[in-house]
XYZ file of C-alpha atoms in Angstrom:
625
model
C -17.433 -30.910 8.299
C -20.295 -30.980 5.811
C -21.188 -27.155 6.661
C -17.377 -26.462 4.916
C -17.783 -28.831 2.170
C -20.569 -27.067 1.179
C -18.842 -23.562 1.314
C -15.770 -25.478 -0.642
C -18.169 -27.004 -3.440
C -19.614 -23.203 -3.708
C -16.011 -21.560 -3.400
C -17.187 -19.440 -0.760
C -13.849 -20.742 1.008
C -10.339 -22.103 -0.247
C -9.029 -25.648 0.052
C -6.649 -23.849 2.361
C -8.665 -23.195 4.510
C -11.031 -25.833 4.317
C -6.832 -28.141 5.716
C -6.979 -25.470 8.585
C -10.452 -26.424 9.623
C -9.320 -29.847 9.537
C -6.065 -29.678 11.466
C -7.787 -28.042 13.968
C -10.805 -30.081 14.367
C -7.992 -33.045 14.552
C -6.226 -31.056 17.095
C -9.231 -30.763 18.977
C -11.126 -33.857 19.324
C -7.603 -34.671 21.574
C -9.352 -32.741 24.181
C -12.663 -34.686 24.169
C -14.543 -31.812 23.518
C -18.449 -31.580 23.477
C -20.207 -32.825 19.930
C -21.428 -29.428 18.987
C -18.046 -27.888 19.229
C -16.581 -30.549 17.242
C -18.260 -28.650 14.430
C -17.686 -25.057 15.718
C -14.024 -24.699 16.209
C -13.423 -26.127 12.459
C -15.552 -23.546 11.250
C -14.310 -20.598 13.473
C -10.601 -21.806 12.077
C -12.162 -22.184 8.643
C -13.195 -18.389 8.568
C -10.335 -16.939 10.398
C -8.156 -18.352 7.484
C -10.693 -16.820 4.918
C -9.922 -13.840 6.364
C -6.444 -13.531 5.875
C -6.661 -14.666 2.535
C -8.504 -11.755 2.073
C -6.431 -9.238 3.485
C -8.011 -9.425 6.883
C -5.834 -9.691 9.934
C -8.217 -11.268 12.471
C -11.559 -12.201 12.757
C -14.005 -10.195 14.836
C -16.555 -11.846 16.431
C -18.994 -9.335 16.787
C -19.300 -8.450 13.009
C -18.940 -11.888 11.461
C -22.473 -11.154 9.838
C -20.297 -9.174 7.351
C -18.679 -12.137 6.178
C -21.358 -14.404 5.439
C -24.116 -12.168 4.461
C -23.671 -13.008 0.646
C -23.962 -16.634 1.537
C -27.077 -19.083 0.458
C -29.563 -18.299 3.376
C -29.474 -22.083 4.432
C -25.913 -22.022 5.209
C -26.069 -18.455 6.505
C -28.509 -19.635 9.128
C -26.038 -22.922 10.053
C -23.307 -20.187 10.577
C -24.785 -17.697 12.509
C -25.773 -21.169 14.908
C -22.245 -22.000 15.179
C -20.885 -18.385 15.779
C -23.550 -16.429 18.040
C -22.883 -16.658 21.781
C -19.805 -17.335 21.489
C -17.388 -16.360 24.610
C -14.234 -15.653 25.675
C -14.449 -18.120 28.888
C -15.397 -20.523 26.069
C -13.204 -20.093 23.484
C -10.066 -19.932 25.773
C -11.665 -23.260 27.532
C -9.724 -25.266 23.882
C -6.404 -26.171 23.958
C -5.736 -24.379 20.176
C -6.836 -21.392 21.539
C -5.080 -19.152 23.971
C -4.686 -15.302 24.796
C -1.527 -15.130 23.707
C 0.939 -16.572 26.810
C 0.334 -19.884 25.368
C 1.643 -20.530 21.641
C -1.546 -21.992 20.392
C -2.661 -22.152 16.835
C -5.458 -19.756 17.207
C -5.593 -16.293 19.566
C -8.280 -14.856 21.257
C -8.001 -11.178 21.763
C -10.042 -8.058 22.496
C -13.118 -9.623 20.799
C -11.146 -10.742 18.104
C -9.295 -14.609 16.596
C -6.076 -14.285 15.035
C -3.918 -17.320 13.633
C -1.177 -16.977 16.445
C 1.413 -15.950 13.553
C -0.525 -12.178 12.801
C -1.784 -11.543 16.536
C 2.257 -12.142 17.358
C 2.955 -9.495 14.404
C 0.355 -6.793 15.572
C 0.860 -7.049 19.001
C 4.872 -6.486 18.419
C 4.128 -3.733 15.786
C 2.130 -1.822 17.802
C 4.686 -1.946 21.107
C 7.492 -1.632 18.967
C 5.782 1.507 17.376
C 4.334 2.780 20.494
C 8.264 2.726 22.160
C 9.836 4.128 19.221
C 7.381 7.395 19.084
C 8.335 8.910 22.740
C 10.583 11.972 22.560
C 14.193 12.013 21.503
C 16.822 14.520 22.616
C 16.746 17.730 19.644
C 18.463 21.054 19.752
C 15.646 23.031 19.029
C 17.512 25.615 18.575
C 19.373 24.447 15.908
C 16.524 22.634 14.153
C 14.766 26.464 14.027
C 17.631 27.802 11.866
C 18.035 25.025 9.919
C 13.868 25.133 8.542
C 14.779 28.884 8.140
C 17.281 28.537 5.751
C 15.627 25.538 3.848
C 12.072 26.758 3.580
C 10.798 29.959 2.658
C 8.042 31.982 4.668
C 4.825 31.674 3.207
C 3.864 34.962 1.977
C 0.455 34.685 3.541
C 0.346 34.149 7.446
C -0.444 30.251 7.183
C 1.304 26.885 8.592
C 3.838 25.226 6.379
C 3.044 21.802 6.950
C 6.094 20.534 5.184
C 7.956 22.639 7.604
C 6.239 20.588 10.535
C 6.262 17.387 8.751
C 10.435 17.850 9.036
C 10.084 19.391 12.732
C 7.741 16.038 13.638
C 10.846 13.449 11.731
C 13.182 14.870 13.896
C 11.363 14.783 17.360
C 10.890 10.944 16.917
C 12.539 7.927 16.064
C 9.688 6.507 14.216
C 7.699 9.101 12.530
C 4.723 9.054 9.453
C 4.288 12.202 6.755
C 1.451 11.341 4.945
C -0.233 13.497 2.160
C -1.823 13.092 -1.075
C -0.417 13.955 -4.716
C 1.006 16.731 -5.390
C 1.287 17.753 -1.525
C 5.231 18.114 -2.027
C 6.137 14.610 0.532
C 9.165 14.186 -2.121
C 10.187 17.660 -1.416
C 9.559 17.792 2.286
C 11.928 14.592 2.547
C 14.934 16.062 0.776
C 14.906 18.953 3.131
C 14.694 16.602 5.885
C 17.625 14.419 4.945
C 19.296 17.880 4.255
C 18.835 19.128 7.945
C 18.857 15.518 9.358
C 22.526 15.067 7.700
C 23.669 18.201 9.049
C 22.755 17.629 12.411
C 24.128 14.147 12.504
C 27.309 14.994 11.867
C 27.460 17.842 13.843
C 26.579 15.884 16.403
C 27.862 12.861 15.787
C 31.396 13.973 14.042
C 31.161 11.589 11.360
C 28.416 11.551 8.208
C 24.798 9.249 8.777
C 23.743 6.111 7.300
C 21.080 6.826 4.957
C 18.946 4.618 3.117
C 15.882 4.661 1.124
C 13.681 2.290 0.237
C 9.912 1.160 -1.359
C 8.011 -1.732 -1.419
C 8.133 -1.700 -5.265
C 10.835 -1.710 -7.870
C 9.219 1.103 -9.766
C 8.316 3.332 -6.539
C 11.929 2.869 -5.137
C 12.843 4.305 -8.958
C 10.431 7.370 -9.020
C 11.619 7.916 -5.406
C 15.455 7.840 -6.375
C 14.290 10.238 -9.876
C 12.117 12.518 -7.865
C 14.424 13.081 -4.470
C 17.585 13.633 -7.047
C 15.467 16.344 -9.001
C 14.082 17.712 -5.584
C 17.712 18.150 -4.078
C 19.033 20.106 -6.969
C 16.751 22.696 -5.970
C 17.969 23.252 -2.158
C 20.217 25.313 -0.735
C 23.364 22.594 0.497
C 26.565 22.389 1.017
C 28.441 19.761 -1.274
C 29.515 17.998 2.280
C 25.954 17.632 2.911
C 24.616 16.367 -0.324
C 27.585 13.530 -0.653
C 25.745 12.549 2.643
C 22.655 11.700 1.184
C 22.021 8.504 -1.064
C 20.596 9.235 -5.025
C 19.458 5.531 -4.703
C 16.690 3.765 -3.221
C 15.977 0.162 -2.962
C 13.004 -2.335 -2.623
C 12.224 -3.420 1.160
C 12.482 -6.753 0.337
C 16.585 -6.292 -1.259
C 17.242 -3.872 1.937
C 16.422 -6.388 4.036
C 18.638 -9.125 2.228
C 16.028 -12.041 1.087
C 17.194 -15.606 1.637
C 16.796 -18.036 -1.435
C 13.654 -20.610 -0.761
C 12.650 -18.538 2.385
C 10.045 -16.203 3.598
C 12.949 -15.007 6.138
C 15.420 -12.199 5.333
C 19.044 -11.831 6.521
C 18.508 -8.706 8.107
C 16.502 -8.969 11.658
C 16.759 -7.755 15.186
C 20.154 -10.334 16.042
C 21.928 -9.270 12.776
C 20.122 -5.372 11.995
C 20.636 -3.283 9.611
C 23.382 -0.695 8.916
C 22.275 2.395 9.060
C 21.167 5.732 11.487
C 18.503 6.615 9.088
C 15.669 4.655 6.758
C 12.953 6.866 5.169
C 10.339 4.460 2.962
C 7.950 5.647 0.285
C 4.757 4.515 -0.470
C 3.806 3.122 2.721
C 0.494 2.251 2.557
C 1.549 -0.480 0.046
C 3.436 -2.112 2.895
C 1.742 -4.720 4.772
C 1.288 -5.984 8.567
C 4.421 -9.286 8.099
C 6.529 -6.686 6.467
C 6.433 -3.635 8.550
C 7.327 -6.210 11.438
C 10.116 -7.686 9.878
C 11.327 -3.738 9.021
C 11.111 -2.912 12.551
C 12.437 -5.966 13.676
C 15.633 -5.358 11.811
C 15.779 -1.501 12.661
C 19.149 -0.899 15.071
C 18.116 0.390 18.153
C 19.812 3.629 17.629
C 18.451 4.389 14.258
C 15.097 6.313 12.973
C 12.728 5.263 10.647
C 10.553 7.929 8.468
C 7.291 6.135 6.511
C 5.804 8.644 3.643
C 2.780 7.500 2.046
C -0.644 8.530 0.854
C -3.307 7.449 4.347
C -6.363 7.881 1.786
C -4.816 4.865 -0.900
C -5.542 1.503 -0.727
C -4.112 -0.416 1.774
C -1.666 -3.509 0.326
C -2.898 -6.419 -0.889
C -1.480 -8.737 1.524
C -2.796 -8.646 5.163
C -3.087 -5.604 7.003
C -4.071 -1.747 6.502
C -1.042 -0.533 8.580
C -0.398 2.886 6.982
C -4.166 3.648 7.667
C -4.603 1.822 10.855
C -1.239 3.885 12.363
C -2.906 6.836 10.713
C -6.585 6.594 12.273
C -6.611 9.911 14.535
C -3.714 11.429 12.405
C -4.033 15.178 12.828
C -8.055 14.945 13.473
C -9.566 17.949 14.088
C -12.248 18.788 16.466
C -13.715 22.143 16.694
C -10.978 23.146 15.068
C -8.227 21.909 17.632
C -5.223 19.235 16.719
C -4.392 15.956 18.480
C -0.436 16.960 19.113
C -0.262 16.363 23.054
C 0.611 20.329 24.475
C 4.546 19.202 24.911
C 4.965 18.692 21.146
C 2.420 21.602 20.150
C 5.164 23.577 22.523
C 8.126 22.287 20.291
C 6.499 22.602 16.897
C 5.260 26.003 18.352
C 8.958 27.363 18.814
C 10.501 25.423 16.136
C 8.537 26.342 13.201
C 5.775 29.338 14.345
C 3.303 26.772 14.120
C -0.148 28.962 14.060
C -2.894 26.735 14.999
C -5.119 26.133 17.684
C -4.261 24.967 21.328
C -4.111 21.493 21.581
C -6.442 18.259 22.671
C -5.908 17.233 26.200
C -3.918 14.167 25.900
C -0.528 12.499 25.586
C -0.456 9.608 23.147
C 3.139 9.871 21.885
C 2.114 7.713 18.269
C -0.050 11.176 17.828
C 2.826 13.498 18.211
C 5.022 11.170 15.589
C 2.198 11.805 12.811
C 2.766 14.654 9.946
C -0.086 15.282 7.723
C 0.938 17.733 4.830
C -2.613 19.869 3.458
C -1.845 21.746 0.746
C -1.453 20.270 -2.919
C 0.674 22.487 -5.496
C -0.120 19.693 -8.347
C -3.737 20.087 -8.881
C -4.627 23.586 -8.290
C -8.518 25.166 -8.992
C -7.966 24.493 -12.898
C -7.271 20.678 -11.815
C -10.564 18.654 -12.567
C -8.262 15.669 -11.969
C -7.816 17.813 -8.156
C -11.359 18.457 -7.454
C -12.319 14.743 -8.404
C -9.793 13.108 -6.170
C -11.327 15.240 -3.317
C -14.855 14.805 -3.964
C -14.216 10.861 -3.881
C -11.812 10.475 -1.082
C -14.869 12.682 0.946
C -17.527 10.498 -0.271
C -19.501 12.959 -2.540
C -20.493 10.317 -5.081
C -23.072 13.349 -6.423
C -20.374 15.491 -6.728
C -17.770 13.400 -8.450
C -20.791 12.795 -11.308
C -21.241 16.551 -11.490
C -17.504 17.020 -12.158
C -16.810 14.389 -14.577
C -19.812 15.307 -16.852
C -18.565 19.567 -16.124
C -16.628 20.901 -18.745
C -13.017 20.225 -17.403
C -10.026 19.759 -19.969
C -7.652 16.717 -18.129
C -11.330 14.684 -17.246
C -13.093 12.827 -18.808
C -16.266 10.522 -18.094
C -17.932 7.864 -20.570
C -20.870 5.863 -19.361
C -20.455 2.270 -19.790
C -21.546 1.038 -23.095
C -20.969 -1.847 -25.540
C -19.647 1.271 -27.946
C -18.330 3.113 -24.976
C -16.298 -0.280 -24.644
C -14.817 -0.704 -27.892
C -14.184 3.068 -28.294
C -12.143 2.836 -25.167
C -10.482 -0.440 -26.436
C -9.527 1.373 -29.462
C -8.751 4.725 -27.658
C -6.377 2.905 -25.207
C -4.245 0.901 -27.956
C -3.583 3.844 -29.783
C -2.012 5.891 -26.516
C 0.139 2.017 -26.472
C 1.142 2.728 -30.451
C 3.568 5.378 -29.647
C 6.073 2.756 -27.707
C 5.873 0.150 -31.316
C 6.462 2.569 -33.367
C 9.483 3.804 -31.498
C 10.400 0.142 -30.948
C 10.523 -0.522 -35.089
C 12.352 2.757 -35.310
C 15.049 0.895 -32.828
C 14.642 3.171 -29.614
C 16.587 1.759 -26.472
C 14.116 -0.396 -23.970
C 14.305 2.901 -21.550
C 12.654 5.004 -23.863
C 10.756 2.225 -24.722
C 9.242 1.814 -21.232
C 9.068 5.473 -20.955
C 6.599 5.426 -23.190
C 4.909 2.935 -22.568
C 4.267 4.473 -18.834
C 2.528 7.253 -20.789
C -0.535 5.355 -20.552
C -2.586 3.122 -18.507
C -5.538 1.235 -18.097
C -7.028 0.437 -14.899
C -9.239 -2.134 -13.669
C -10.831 -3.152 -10.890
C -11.281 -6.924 -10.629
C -9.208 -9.275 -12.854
C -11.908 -11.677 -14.444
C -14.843 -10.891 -17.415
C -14.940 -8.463 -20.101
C -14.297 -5.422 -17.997
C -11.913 -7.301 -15.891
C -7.723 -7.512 -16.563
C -7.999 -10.447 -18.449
C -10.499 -9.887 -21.115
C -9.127 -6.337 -21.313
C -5.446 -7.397 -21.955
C -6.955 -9.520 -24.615
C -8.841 -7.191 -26.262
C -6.368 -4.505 -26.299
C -3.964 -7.229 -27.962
C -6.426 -8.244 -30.843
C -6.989 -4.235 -31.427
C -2.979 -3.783 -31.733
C -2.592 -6.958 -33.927
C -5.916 -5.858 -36.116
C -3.784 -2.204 -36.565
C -0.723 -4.563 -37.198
C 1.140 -2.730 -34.325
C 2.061 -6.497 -33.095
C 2.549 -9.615 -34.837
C 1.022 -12.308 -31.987
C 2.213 -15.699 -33.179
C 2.400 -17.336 -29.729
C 2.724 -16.502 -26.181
C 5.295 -14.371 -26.931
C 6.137 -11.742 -29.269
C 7.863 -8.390 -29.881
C 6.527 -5.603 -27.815
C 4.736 -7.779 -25.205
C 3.900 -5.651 -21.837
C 4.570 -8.285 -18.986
C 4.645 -7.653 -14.922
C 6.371 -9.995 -12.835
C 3.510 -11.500 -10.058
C 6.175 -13.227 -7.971
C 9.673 -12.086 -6.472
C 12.593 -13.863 -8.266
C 15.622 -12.744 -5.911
C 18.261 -14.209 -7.664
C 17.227 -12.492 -10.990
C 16.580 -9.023 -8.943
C 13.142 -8.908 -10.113
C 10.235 -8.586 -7.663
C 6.280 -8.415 -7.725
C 4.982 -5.632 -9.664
C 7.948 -4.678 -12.218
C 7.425 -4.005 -15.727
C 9.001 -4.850 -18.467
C 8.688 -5.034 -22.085
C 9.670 -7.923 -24.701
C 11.720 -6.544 -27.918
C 13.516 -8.614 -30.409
C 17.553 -8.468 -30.311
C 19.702 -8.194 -33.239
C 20.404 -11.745 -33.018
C 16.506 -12.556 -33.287
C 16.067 -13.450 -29.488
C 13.260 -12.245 -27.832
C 15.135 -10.069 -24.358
C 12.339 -8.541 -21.686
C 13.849 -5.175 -20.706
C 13.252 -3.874 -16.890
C 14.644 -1.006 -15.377
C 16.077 -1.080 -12.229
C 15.548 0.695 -9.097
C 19.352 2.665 -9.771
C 18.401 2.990 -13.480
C 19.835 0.288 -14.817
C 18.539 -1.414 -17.885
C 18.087 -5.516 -17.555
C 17.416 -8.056 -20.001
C 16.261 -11.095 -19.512
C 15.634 -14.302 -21.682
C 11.949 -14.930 -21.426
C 12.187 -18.195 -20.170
C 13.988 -17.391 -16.919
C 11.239 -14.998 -15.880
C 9.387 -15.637 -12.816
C 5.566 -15.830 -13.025
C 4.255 -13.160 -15.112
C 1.002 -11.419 -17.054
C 0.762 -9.290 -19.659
C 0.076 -5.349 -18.734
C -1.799 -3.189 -21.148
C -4.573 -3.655 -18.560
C -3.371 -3.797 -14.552
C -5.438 -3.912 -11.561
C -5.595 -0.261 -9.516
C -3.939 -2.155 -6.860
C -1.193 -2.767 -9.000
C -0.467 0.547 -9.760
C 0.293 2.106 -6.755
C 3.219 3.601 -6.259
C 3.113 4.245 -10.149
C 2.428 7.379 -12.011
C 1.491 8.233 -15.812
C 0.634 10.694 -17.960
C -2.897 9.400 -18.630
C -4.847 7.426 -16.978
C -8.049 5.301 -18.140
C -10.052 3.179 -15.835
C -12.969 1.232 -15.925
C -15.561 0.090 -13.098
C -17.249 -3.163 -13.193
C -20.881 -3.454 -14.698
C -21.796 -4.763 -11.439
C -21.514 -3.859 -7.751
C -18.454 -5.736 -6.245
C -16.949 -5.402 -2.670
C -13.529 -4.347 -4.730
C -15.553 -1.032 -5.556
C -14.368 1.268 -2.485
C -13.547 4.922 -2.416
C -9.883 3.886 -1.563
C -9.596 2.283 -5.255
C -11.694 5.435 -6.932
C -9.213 7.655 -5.411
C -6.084 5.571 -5.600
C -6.460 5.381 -9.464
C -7.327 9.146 -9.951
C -4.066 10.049 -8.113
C -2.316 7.966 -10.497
C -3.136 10.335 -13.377
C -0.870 13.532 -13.923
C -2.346 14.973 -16.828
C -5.723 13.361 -17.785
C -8.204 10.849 -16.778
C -10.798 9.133 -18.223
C -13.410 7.312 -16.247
C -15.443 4.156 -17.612
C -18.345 3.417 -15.843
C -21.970 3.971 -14.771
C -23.292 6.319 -12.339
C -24.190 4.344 -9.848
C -21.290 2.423 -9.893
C -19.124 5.746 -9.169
C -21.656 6.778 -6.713
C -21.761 3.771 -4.585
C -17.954 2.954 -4.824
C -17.394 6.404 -3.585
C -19.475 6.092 -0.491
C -18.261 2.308 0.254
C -15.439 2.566 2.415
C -12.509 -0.063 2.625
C -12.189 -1.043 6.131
C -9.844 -4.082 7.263
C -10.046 -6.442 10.176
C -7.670 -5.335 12.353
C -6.793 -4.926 16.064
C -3.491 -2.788 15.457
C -5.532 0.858 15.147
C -7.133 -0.704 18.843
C -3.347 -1.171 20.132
C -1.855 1.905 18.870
C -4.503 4.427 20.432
C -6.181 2.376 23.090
C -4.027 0.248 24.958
C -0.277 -0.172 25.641
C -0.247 -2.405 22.610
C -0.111 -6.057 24.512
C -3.820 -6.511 25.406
């Protein structure tokens, strides 16, 4: 053990997993193992736990080099000992280690070690994804009329992708439209719960089950706002529309959490009630909870995941949105990956004028609905052209932008001044929610405008990290006697809840904001995903941090009017193109980058990829190998 109480001493691991490494090693001296694996299973367990802590779902064993690269050379060298040559005849030769048949704390699989829990979770994912994607009956007849009447021909002759994206929900019980901002996925889902209603009860003779959901208070509210100002613009009966839900829910209150328990009420021997579940934001949702949503979908029912492919994937284990997304709509030599059956449908159903198809018949292909065309950021959009220069990897051309003479963007190079400019800059876009706070405005239009602004980081510790920025930003507002701080709490304080509090309703990610009552009691006001204003006392709130300054992974599934965001000083692994892009796109109307060149250039060419076998399972095998 002496290789991991070095790594622990240098925090290259966690005392978590330095207990795994140590139940194993316990577990497998029982088998009388050789001496020089009583060192390397420890350490194999030791990193696979590492792993997950850091998003990772597995381990591969031919690119552990990744992991320990950044390690003192000394115990780089000890590890790369322990871990080359390893083999599948000798790993599955341990008694903690099986392929799967065996419930065993570790799993070998396809080149890769999972903790028996996650390879359990991918391997029924990817099965459970693979059988829902197959064909379902659909009158394609009556599908063509109804896109007819809901969208109109484009002018020019050119595919409506939203018009496929619907065609694609409907062919398939399980079904993905991803797109990026401003690509109209809001839009494209009210027209498909507007046709999908219809034909239900047509069908059916009574009205669906609809529900929506998000894996964040604040997305499942802008998905409730956005889908009730989206339906007001269709053409519907008043039958129809009473169909459809105005309210949308978190995943974790859809699925009913238990009190004291990572379990939920809702799972495959007591499912959910409903014919139809669409969820936003889906590449927030990781690998644990899109098996425990499938696990309590009703076999009858269909499931429809929107979500941005090109964000960053969630912060707990897994890249699923991404990973179910990895040969979504590729195109080679200008040919799609639909299999010719479903190019056939789409072909009659919606005048689909593309290419002929690739050769093949992978059904998870024909359930995937990319949508192209952005109406938000149009060839005046700076904030447009800079998403797409990062999410391609044209570091060079992201600098040329930002420095160009565009109105909504902004670049500063990083600078002491730059700093406290920005510092200032930022606390005086967060003066317009005090001053309407002393002039007694409700907490709504309190947080509305607070959501005006943000600022965006991307690690949490130093000067350019949440913490020092949160601090700053509260000394500037105190200095400009915006804020009276006199303790850990005070009138006007930001907060977002870090951990999910059931019985109060308030989960990970909300925000709320501290004002003083007329009684002189301090209340935080959140609002709720149906609108609803809540006020709690601010000792009852779950664990917490203030929020003038949030993490970019934080803010998905949010949106404001202005966006400011700064990149570390130095390089860090956080710095990905994912995290550029994902805190562009959370910027309507401006954006205002702090960093240096290189920093922008290098994060935009760094690309987030996750350990993960699901991808492997969804387009190479039948899921179980």
């Amino acid at each position: 053990m002496a290789l991991l109480q070095a790594l622990r001493q240098l925090q290259l691991i966690r005392p978590l997993d330095l207990q795994f490494a140590r139940f194993i090693r316990t577990e497998a001296l029982k088998d009388d193992i050789p001496t020089d694996d009583g060192e390397r299973l420890p350490f194999i367990a030791a990193l696979v736990s590492l792993q997950l802590g850091k998003g990772e779902v597995c381990l591969p064993l031919s690119d552990y080099h990744t992991l320990i690269d950044h390690w003192p050379i000394r115990l780089r060298e000890h590890a790369a000992g322990l871990l080359d040559g390893l083999s599948e005849t000798r790993l599955l030769a341990y008694s903690v280690i099986s392929d799967g048949k065996d419930e065993t704390p570790l799993v070998y699989s396809n080149g890769r070690l999972y903790l028996y829990r996650y390879w359990y979770y991918e391997t029924q994912v990817a099965q459970t994804i693979q059988r829902l994607t197959t064909p379902i009956d659909v009158a394609a007849s009556t599908i063509k009329a109804g896109l007819k009447r809901l969208f109109v021909t484009p002018a020019v002759d050119e595919t409506d992708w939203q018009q496929v994206a619907v065609a694609v929900a409907l062919s398939r019980r399980f079904s993905v439209i991803s797109g990026g901002p401003g690509t109209g996925k809001t839009t494209t889902v009210a027209r498909l719960l507007s046709l999908y209603a219809e034909l239900f009860s047509q069908r059916e003779q009574r009205a669906p089950l609809i529900r929506l959901a998000a894996p964040t208070g604040k997305a499942a509210a802008r998905l409730s706002e956005s889908l009730g100002n989206a339906q007001q613009q269709l053409d519907m009966s008043a039958a129809v529309q009473a169909m459809i839900p105005d309210q949308a829910v978190t995943l974790h209150r859809l699925l009913g959490p238990r009190p004291d328990s990572k379990n939920f009420r809702h799972h495959r021997d007591n499912p959910l009630h409903l014919d139809l579940l669409v969820v936003d934001e889906a590449s927030m949702i990781d690998l644990p909870m899109i098996f425990r949503l499938l696990d309590a979908l009703p076999s009858h029912a269909q499931l429809v995941m929107i979500g941005d492919r090109d964000q960053l994937a969630s912060v707990e284990a897994g890249s699923v949105l991404g990973d179910i997304c990895a040969w979504q709509q590729q195109e080679v030599s200008g040919e799609l990956c639909y299999s010719p059956a479903q190019l056939d449908y789409l072909q009659e159903v919606c005048d689909l004028s593309v290419p002929p198809s690739l050769p093949g018949n992978n059904p998870v292909a024909d359930a995937l609905a990319l949508l192209r065309k952005s109406f938000r950021f149009d060839e005046n959009s700076g904030i447009g052209h800079l998403a797409r220069a990062v999410n391609a990897g044209e570091g060079q051309r992201a600098v040329e932008l930002l420095t160009a003479d565009w109105s909504d963007i902004d670049f500063v190079p990083l600078s002491e001044s730059g700093y406290q400019q920005m510092v200032t800059d930022v606390a005086s876009g967060y003066a317009r929610y005090l001053e309407l706070m002393r002039s007694g405005s409700d907490p709504k239009e309190l947080l509305a405008a607070f959501n005006q602004i943000q600022l965006l980081a991307v690690v949490r510790q130093g000067v350019y990290g949440v913490e020092g920025l949160n601090l700053a930003i509260e000394a500037q507002l105190q200095k400009q006697r915006l804020i009276r701080v006199s303790g850990a709490w005070y009138s006007g304080r930001p907060v977002m809840i870090t951990r999910n509090d059931y019985q109060l309703g308030l989960y990970n990610g909300d925000i709320g904001i501290a004002v003083e009552d007329a009684d002189g009691k301090l209340r935080v006001w959140f609002e709720l995903p149906d609108g609803e204003m809540k006020g709690v006392l601010p000792g009852r709130l779950p664990e917490h941090e203030t929020v003038y300054a949030m993490t970019v992974h934080k803010s998905q599934g949010s949106e404001f009017d202005k966006v400011v965001m700064i990149l570390p000083a130095e390089d860090s692994p956080l710095l990905t193109r994912e995290l550029i892009y994902t805190g562009i796109t959370r910027a309507k109307h401006r954006f205002v980058l702090h960093a240096t060149v290189q920093a922008l250039k290098t994060g935009s060419h760094r690309r987030t990829e996750r350990a993960s076998g699901l991808s492997w399972r969804l387009w190479h095998s039948n899921g179980t190998s």
